[in-house]
Short mmCIF file of N, CA and C in Angstrom, two decimals:
data_model
loop_
_atom_site.label_atom_id
_atom_site.label_comp_id
_atom_site.label_asym_id
_atom_site.label_seq_id
_atom_site.Cartn_x
_atom_site.Cartn_y
_atom_site.Cartn_z
N UNK A 1 0.81 -1.20 0.00
CA UNK A 1 0.00 0.00 0.00
C UNK A 1 0.85 1.26 0.00
N UNK A 2 2.14 1.13 0.03
CA UNK A 2 3.00 2.30 0.06
C UNK A 2 2.85 3.19 -1.16
N UNK A 3 2.76 2.60 -2.33
CA UNK A 3 2.69 3.36 -3.57
C UNK A 3 1.35 4.03 -3.81
N UNK A 4 0.41 3.81 -2.93
CA UNK A 4 -0.93 4.36 -3.11
C UNK A 4 -0.99 5.86 -2.87
N UNK A 5 -0.01 6.42 -2.23
CA UNK A 5 -0.02 7.85 -1.95
C UNK A 5 -0.84 8.16 -0.71
N UNK A 6 -0.99 9.45 -0.42
CA UNK A 6 -1.71 9.85 0.78
C UNK A 6 -3.19 9.47 0.71
N UNK A 7 -3.72 9.10 1.85
CA UNK A 7 -5.12 8.70 1.92
C UNK A 7 -6.03 9.94 1.90
N UNK A 8 -7.06 9.85 1.07
CA UNK A 8 -8.05 10.93 1.00
C UNK A 8 -8.94 10.82 2.24
N UNK A 9 -9.11 11.91 2.99
CA UNK A 9 -9.99 11.86 4.17
C UNK A 9 -11.41 11.43 3.78
N UNK A 10 -12.02 10.65 4.64
CA UNK A 10 -13.36 10.12 4.36
C UNK A 10 -14.38 11.16 3.99
N UNK A 11 -14.41 12.25 4.74
CA UNK A 11 -15.39 13.29 4.46
C UNK A 11 -15.20 13.91 3.08
N UNK A 12 -13.95 14.18 2.72
CA UNK A 12 -13.67 14.76 1.40
C UNK A 12 -14.06 13.79 0.29
N UNK A 13 -13.77 12.53 0.51
CA UNK A 13 -14.10 11.52 -0.50
C UNK A 13 -15.61 11.36 -0.66
N UNK A 14 -16.31 11.26 0.46
CA UNK A 14 -17.77 11.08 0.41
C UNK A 14 -18.44 12.29 -0.24
N UNK A 15 -18.04 13.49 0.16
CA UNK A 15 -18.66 14.69 -0.41
C UNK A 15 -18.27 14.86 -1.89
N UNK A 16 -17.03 14.52 -2.22
CA UNK A 16 -16.62 14.59 -3.62
C UNK A 16 -17.43 13.63 -4.48
N UNK A 17 -17.60 12.40 -4.00
CA UNK A 17 -18.40 11.43 -4.75
C UNK A 17 -19.86 11.84 -4.82
N UNK A 18 -20.39 12.39 -3.73
CA UNK A 18 -21.78 12.86 -3.73
C UNK A 18 -21.97 13.98 -4.75
N UNK A 19 -20.93 14.79 -4.93
CA UNK A 19 -21.01 15.86 -5.92
C UNK A 19 -21.12 15.36 -7.35
N UNK A 20 -20.82 14.09 -7.56
CA UNK A 20 -20.95 13.50 -8.90
C UNK A 20 -22.39 13.09 -9.21
N UNK A 21 -23.22 12.97 -8.20
CA UNK A 21 -24.59 12.47 -8.41
C UNK A 21 -25.36 13.28 -9.45
N UNK A 22 -25.38 14.61 -9.40
CA UNK A 22 -26.12 15.35 -10.44
C UNK A 22 -25.58 15.11 -11.86
N UNK A 23 -24.27 14.94 -11.99
CA UNK A 23 -23.70 14.64 -13.31
C UNK A 23 -24.17 13.27 -13.79
N UNK A 24 -24.09 12.29 -12.91
CA UNK A 24 -24.50 10.92 -13.27
C UNK A 24 -26.01 10.87 -13.54
N UNK A 25 -26.79 11.60 -12.75
CA UNK A 25 -28.23 11.69 -12.99
C UNK A 25 -28.48 12.25 -14.39
N UNK A 26 -27.75 13.29 -14.76
CA UNK A 26 -27.93 13.89 -16.08
C UNK A 26 -27.68 12.89 -17.20
N UNK A 27 -26.64 12.10 -17.07
CA UNK A 27 -26.35 11.08 -18.08
C UNK A 27 -27.50 10.07 -18.13
N UNK A 28 -27.96 9.61 -16.97
CA UNK A 28 -29.05 8.65 -16.91
C UNK A 28 -30.31 9.19 -17.60
N UNK A 29 -30.66 10.42 -17.30
CA UNK A 29 -31.87 11.02 -17.87
C UNK A 29 -31.72 11.22 -19.37
N UNK A 30 -30.59 11.75 -19.80
CA UNK A 30 -30.40 12.01 -21.22
C UNK A 30 -30.35 10.70 -22.01
N UNK A 31 -29.71 9.68 -21.46
CA UNK A 31 -29.56 8.42 -22.18
C UNK A 31 -30.84 7.57 -22.18
N UNK A 32 -31.63 7.66 -21.10
CA UNK A 32 -32.80 6.78 -20.98
C UNK A 32 -34.13 7.51 -21.09
N UNK A 33 -34.13 8.80 -20.83
CA UNK A 33 -35.39 9.54 -20.81
C UNK A 33 -36.17 9.33 -19.53
N UNK A 34 -35.61 8.61 -18.58
CA UNK A 34 -36.27 8.32 -17.30
C UNK A 34 -35.77 9.27 -16.21
N UNK A 35 -36.57 9.43 -15.18
CA UNK A 35 -36.19 10.17 -13.97
C UNK A 35 -35.97 11.66 -14.20
N UNK A 36 -36.59 12.19 -15.23
CA UNK A 36 -36.45 13.63 -15.48
C UNK A 36 -37.46 14.38 -14.62
N UNK A 37 -36.98 15.31 -13.85
CA UNK A 37 -37.87 16.16 -13.07
C UNK A 37 -37.66 17.63 -13.39
N UNK A 38 -36.92 17.89 -14.45
CA UNK A 38 -36.74 19.24 -14.97
C UNK A 38 -37.01 19.20 -16.46
N UNK A 39 -37.37 20.34 -17.03
CA UNK A 39 -37.71 20.39 -18.45
C UNK A 39 -36.54 20.00 -19.34
N UNK A 40 -35.36 20.48 -19.03
CA UNK A 40 -34.19 20.19 -19.85
C UNK A 40 -33.03 19.76 -18.96
N UNK A 41 -32.83 18.46 -18.82
CA UNK A 41 -31.77 17.98 -17.91
C UNK A 41 -30.38 18.44 -18.33
N UNK A 42 -30.17 18.65 -19.62
CA UNK A 42 -28.85 19.12 -20.06
C UNK A 42 -28.54 20.49 -19.47
N UNK A 43 -29.53 21.36 -19.50
CA UNK A 43 -29.33 22.70 -18.94
C UNK A 43 -29.08 22.61 -17.44
N UNK A 44 -29.82 21.74 -16.76
CA UNK A 44 -29.64 21.58 -15.31
C UNK A 44 -28.23 21.10 -14.99
N UNK A 45 -27.74 20.12 -15.76
CA UNK A 45 -26.40 19.60 -15.51
C UNK A 45 -25.34 20.65 -15.84
N UNK A 46 -25.53 21.39 -16.92
CA UNK A 46 -24.56 22.43 -17.26
C UNK A 46 -24.53 23.54 -16.20
N UNK A 47 -25.70 23.90 -15.68
CA UNK A 47 -25.75 24.91 -14.62
C UNK A 47 -25.04 24.41 -13.37
N UNK A 48 -25.29 23.17 -13.01
CA UNK A 48 -24.62 22.57 -11.86
C UNK A 48 -23.12 22.48 -12.13
N UNK A 49 -22.75 22.08 -13.33
CA UNK A 49 -21.34 21.99 -13.70
C UNK A 49 -20.63 23.33 -13.58
N UNK A 50 -21.30 24.39 -14.00
CA UNK A 50 -20.71 25.72 -13.88
C UNK A 50 -20.51 26.09 -12.42
N UNK A 51 -21.47 25.75 -11.59
CA UNK A 51 -21.35 26.04 -10.16
C UNK A 51 -20.16 25.28 -9.57
N UNK A 52 -20.02 24.01 -9.90
CA UNK A 52 -18.91 23.21 -9.38
C UNK A 52 -17.58 23.71 -9.93
N UNK A 53 -17.56 24.08 -11.19
CA UNK A 53 -16.35 24.62 -11.81
C UNK A 53 -15.88 25.87 -11.05
N UNK A 54 -16.80 26.78 -10.77
CA UNK A 54 -16.45 27.99 -10.02
C UNK A 54 -16.00 27.65 -8.60
N UNK A 55 -16.66 26.66 -7.99
CA UNK A 55 -16.27 26.22 -6.65
C UNK A 55 -14.84 25.69 -6.64
N UNK A 56 -14.51 24.88 -7.64
CA UNK A 56 -13.16 24.30 -7.70
C UNK A 56 -12.11 25.39 -7.92
N UNK A 57 -12.39 26.33 -8.78
CA UNK A 57 -11.45 27.44 -8.98
C UNK A 57 -11.34 28.25 -7.69
N UNK A 58 -12.46 28.44 -7.00
CA UNK A 58 -12.45 29.17 -5.73
C UNK A 58 -11.65 28.47 -4.65
N UNK A 59 -11.62 27.14 -4.72
CA UNK A 59 -10.81 26.38 -3.76
C UNK A 59 -9.34 26.77 -3.90
N UNK A 60 -8.92 26.99 -5.12
CA UNK A 60 -7.53 27.39 -5.35
C UNK A 60 -7.26 28.76 -4.73
N UNK A 61 -8.23 29.64 -4.75
CA UNK A 61 -8.08 30.96 -4.11
C UNK A 61 -7.80 30.78 -2.62
N UNK A 62 -8.53 29.86 -2.00
CA UNK A 62 -8.31 29.60 -0.58
C UNK A 62 -6.90 29.10 -0.31
N UNK A 63 -6.40 28.22 -1.18
CA UNK A 63 -5.03 27.73 -1.02
C UNK A 63 -4.03 28.86 -1.20
N UNK A 64 -4.28 29.73 -2.18
CA UNK A 64 -3.38 30.87 -2.43
C UNK A 64 -3.37 31.81 -1.23
N UNK A 65 -4.55 32.05 -0.66
CA UNK A 65 -4.64 32.95 0.49
C UNK A 65 -3.90 32.38 1.69
N UNK A 66 -4.07 31.09 1.91
CA UNK A 66 -3.40 30.45 3.05
C UNK A 66 -1.88 30.54 2.90
N UNK A 67 -1.40 30.43 1.66
CA UNK A 67 0.03 30.47 1.41
C UNK A 67 0.54 31.90 1.17
N UNK A 68 -0.41 32.84 1.10
CA UNK A 68 -0.07 34.23 0.76
C UNK A 68 0.75 34.27 -0.54
N UNK A 69 0.23 33.55 -1.55
CA UNK A 69 0.88 33.41 -2.84
C UNK A 69 0.17 34.33 -3.84
N UNK A 70 0.76 35.47 -4.13
CA UNK A 70 0.15 36.47 -5.00
C UNK A 70 -0.23 35.92 -6.37
N UNK A 71 0.66 35.18 -7.00
CA UNK A 71 0.37 34.62 -8.31
C UNK A 71 -0.80 33.65 -8.24
N UNK A 72 -0.93 32.97 -7.13
CA UNK A 72 -2.01 32.01 -6.95
C UNK A 72 -3.39 32.65 -7.02
N UNK A 73 -3.50 33.90 -6.57
CA UNK A 73 -4.80 34.58 -6.66
C UNK A 73 -5.23 34.69 -8.12
N UNK A 74 -4.32 35.11 -8.97
CA UNK A 74 -4.63 35.24 -10.40
C UNK A 74 -4.96 33.88 -11.00
N UNK A 75 -4.15 32.89 -10.68
CA UNK A 75 -4.37 31.55 -11.23
C UNK A 75 -5.73 31.00 -10.82
N UNK A 76 -6.17 31.34 -9.62
CA UNK A 76 -7.45 30.83 -9.11
C UNK A 76 -8.64 31.44 -9.84
N UNK A 77 -8.54 32.70 -10.24
CA UNK A 77 -9.69 33.33 -10.91
C UNK A 77 -9.60 33.24 -12.43
N UNK A 78 -8.43 32.98 -12.96
CA UNK A 78 -8.25 32.93 -14.42
C UNK A 78 -9.19 31.93 -15.11
N UNK A 79 -9.39 30.72 -14.59
CA UNK A 79 -10.30 29.79 -15.30
C UNK A 79 -11.71 30.34 -15.47
N UNK A 80 -12.23 30.99 -14.45
CA UNK A 80 -13.59 31.53 -14.54
C UNK A 80 -13.63 32.71 -15.51
N UNK A 81 -12.62 33.54 -15.50
CA UNK A 81 -12.57 34.67 -16.44
C UNK A 81 -12.51 34.15 -17.87
N UNK A 82 -11.67 33.15 -18.12
CA UNK A 82 -11.61 32.57 -19.46
C UNK A 82 -12.92 31.90 -19.84
N UNK A 83 -13.58 31.25 -18.89
CA UNK A 83 -14.88 30.64 -19.17
C UNK A 83 -15.85 31.71 -19.69
N UNK A 84 -15.94 32.81 -18.96
CA UNK A 84 -16.85 33.89 -19.35
C UNK A 84 -16.48 34.42 -20.73
N UNK A 85 -15.20 34.61 -20.95
CA UNK A 85 -14.75 35.15 -22.25
C UNK A 85 -15.09 34.20 -23.39
N UNK A 86 -14.83 32.91 -23.22
CA UNK A 86 -15.10 31.94 -24.29
C UNK A 86 -16.59 31.82 -24.58
N UNK A 87 -17.41 31.83 -23.54
CA UNK A 87 -18.85 31.76 -23.75
C UNK A 87 -19.33 33.05 -24.42
N UNK A 88 -18.78 34.18 -24.00
CA UNK A 88 -19.15 35.46 -24.63
C UNK A 88 -18.78 35.48 -26.11
N UNK A 89 -17.74 34.75 -26.48
CA UNK A 89 -17.33 34.67 -27.88
C UNK A 89 -18.18 33.67 -28.67
N UNK A 90 -19.12 33.03 -28.00
CA UNK A 90 -20.03 32.14 -28.69
C UNK A 90 -19.69 30.67 -28.63
N UNK A 91 -18.70 30.29 -27.87
CA UNK A 91 -18.37 28.87 -27.75
C UNK A 91 -19.43 28.18 -26.90
N UNK A 92 -19.79 26.95 -27.22
CA UNK A 92 -20.82 26.24 -26.45
C UNK A 92 -20.40 26.02 -25.00
N UNK A 93 -21.36 26.22 -24.11
CA UNK A 93 -21.09 26.11 -22.68
C UNK A 93 -20.54 24.73 -22.33
N UNK A 94 -21.11 23.68 -22.89
CA UNK A 94 -20.65 22.33 -22.55
C UNK A 94 -19.18 22.14 -22.93
N UNK A 95 -18.81 22.61 -24.09
CA UNK A 95 -17.42 22.48 -24.55
C UNK A 95 -16.48 23.28 -23.65
N UNK A 96 -16.88 24.49 -23.30
CA UNK A 96 -16.05 25.34 -22.45
C UNK A 96 -15.93 24.74 -21.05
N UNK A 97 -17.01 24.15 -20.55
CA UNK A 97 -16.94 23.50 -19.23
C UNK A 97 -15.98 22.32 -19.25
N UNK A 98 -16.03 21.52 -20.30
CA UNK A 98 -15.10 20.39 -20.41
C UNK A 98 -13.67 20.91 -20.40
N UNK A 99 -13.40 21.91 -21.23
CA UNK A 99 -12.06 22.50 -21.25
C UNK A 99 -11.69 23.08 -19.89
N UNK A 100 -12.66 23.73 -19.25
CA UNK A 100 -12.41 24.35 -17.95
C UNK A 100 -12.02 23.34 -16.89
N UNK A 101 -12.78 22.25 -16.79
CA UNK A 101 -12.44 21.22 -15.80
C UNK A 101 -11.07 20.62 -16.09
N UNK A 102 -10.77 20.40 -17.36
CA UNK A 102 -9.46 19.85 -17.72
C UNK A 102 -8.35 20.86 -17.43
N UNK A 103 -8.63 22.14 -17.64
CA UNK A 103 -7.63 23.19 -17.38
C UNK A 103 -7.36 23.37 -15.89
N UNK A 104 -8.31 23.02 -15.05
CA UNK A 104 -8.09 23.13 -13.61
C UNK A 104 -7.06 22.12 -13.11
N UNK A 105 -6.96 20.98 -13.77
CA UNK A 105 -6.03 19.94 -13.29
C UNK A 105 -4.57 20.40 -13.26
N UNK A 106 -4.06 21.06 -14.32
CA UNK A 106 -2.67 21.54 -14.21
C UNK A 106 -2.51 22.58 -13.10
N UNK A 107 -3.55 23.36 -12.86
CA UNK A 107 -3.47 24.32 -11.75
C UNK A 107 -3.46 23.59 -10.41
N UNK A 108 -4.29 22.57 -10.29
CA UNK A 108 -4.26 21.75 -9.07
C UNK A 108 -2.87 21.17 -8.86
N UNK A 109 -2.28 20.67 -9.95
CA UNK A 109 -0.94 20.09 -9.88
C UNK A 109 0.08 21.15 -9.43
N UNK A 110 -0.02 22.35 -10.01
CA UNK A 110 0.92 23.42 -9.66
C UNK A 110 0.78 23.82 -8.20
N UNK A 111 -0.45 23.99 -7.74
CA UNK A 111 -0.67 24.34 -6.33
C UNK A 111 -0.13 23.24 -5.42
N UNK A 112 -0.32 21.98 -5.83
CA UNK A 112 0.19 20.88 -5.01
C UNK A 112 1.72 20.84 -5.06
N UNK A 113 2.29 21.08 -6.22
CA UNK A 113 3.74 21.06 -6.37
C UNK A 113 4.40 22.05 -5.40
N UNK A 114 3.78 23.20 -5.22
CA UNK A 114 4.34 24.21 -4.32
C UNK A 114 3.91 24.00 -2.87
N UNK A 115 3.19 22.92 -2.61
CA UNK A 115 2.82 22.58 -1.24
C UNK A 115 1.65 23.38 -0.69
N UNK A 116 0.80 23.93 -1.56
CA UNK A 116 -0.31 24.76 -1.10
C UNK A 116 -1.61 23.99 -0.90
N UNK A 117 -1.62 22.71 -1.27
CA UNK A 117 -2.82 21.88 -1.10
C UNK A 117 -2.50 20.73 -0.16
N UNK A 118 -3.53 20.07 0.33
CA UNK A 118 -3.26 18.83 1.07
C UNK A 118 -2.60 17.82 0.13
N UNK A 119 -1.83 16.92 0.67
CA UNK A 119 -1.10 15.95 -0.17
C UNK A 119 -2.03 15.06 -0.99
N UNK A 120 -3.23 14.84 -0.54
CA UNK A 120 -4.19 13.98 -1.22
C UNK A 120 -5.01 14.70 -2.28
N UNK A 121 -4.88 16.01 -2.39
CA UNK A 121 -5.75 16.84 -3.23
C UNK A 121 -5.81 16.35 -4.67
N UNK A 122 -4.68 16.21 -5.29
CA UNK A 122 -4.64 15.85 -6.71
C UNK A 122 -5.20 14.44 -6.94
N UNK A 123 -4.96 13.55 -6.02
CA UNK A 123 -5.49 12.20 -6.13
C UNK A 123 -7.02 12.24 -6.21
N UNK A 124 -7.65 13.05 -5.40
CA UNK A 124 -9.10 13.19 -5.42
C UNK A 124 -9.56 13.89 -6.69
N UNK A 125 -8.88 14.96 -7.03
CA UNK A 125 -9.31 15.79 -8.17
C UNK A 125 -9.24 15.05 -9.51
N UNK A 126 -8.23 14.23 -9.71
CA UNK A 126 -8.11 13.53 -10.99
C UNK A 126 -9.29 12.58 -11.20
N UNK A 127 -9.62 11.81 -10.20
CA UNK A 127 -10.74 10.88 -10.33
C UNK A 127 -12.07 11.57 -10.54
N UNK A 128 -12.33 12.60 -9.74
CA UNK A 128 -13.59 13.33 -9.89
C UNK A 128 -13.67 14.01 -11.25
N UNK A 129 -12.57 14.62 -11.68
CA UNK A 129 -12.57 15.31 -12.97
C UNK A 129 -12.83 14.34 -14.11
N UNK A 130 -12.25 13.15 -14.04
CA UNK A 130 -12.47 12.16 -15.10
C UNK A 130 -13.95 11.82 -15.24
N UNK A 131 -14.63 11.64 -14.12
CA UNK A 131 -16.06 11.31 -14.17
C UNK A 131 -16.86 12.51 -14.68
N UNK A 132 -16.55 13.70 -14.19
CA UNK A 132 -17.27 14.89 -14.61
C UNK A 132 -17.14 15.10 -16.12
N UNK A 133 -15.93 15.01 -16.64
CA UNK A 133 -15.71 15.22 -18.07
C UNK A 133 -16.42 14.15 -18.89
N UNK A 134 -16.36 12.91 -18.45
CA UNK A 134 -17.07 11.83 -19.15
C UNK A 134 -18.59 12.10 -19.17
N UNK A 135 -19.12 12.56 -18.06
CA UNK A 135 -20.55 12.87 -18.00
C UNK A 135 -20.91 14.04 -18.91
N UNK A 136 -20.10 15.08 -18.90
CA UNK A 136 -20.38 16.23 -19.77
C UNK A 136 -20.32 15.83 -21.24
N UNK A 137 -19.42 14.95 -21.58
CA UNK A 137 -19.37 14.45 -22.97
C UNK A 137 -20.62 13.62 -23.27
N UNK A 138 -21.01 12.77 -22.34
CA UNK A 138 -22.14 11.87 -22.55
C UNK A 138 -23.45 12.61 -22.71
N UNK A 139 -23.64 13.71 -22.00
CA UNK A 139 -24.92 14.42 -22.11
C UNK A 139 -25.02 15.23 -23.39
N UNK A 140 -23.91 15.47 -24.04
CA UNK A 140 -23.93 16.28 -25.25
C UNK A 140 -23.97 15.39 -26.50
N UNK A 141 -23.44 14.23 -26.41
CA UNK A 141 -23.30 13.36 -27.59
C UNK A 141 -24.60 12.71 -28.04
N UNK A 142 -25.65 12.83 -27.25
CA UNK A 142 -26.90 12.17 -27.66
C UNK A 142 -27.81 13.12 -28.38
#
């Protein structure tokens, strides 16, 4: 078990996995047409995705503040600013969200490299991001 890396705290893991439920629900509804309780599940999932995307970028702000890392403040808000700019230029929200979640990973890595995150942070983020991106692709491809 040595090569497994730092253990993700139970609370972080449970809440992270619970945060995937709306994404997985969206895939289920779009793929099967069942369990829809909103008019357009794609819009609901994209709205939720945007909220989570902003939350994840905001988490980096907290790490930057704790470390008093000036560059980190910019890096934490840059993904959201670029999201707004790309959508304003007419790029589809789903595509920009996929790019946004993928773009957060190198920032997570950078913050971890400089010791500004918990040691388990990237381990959790990679798995969650993989599921989120797969779900965002799945809800658009149908």
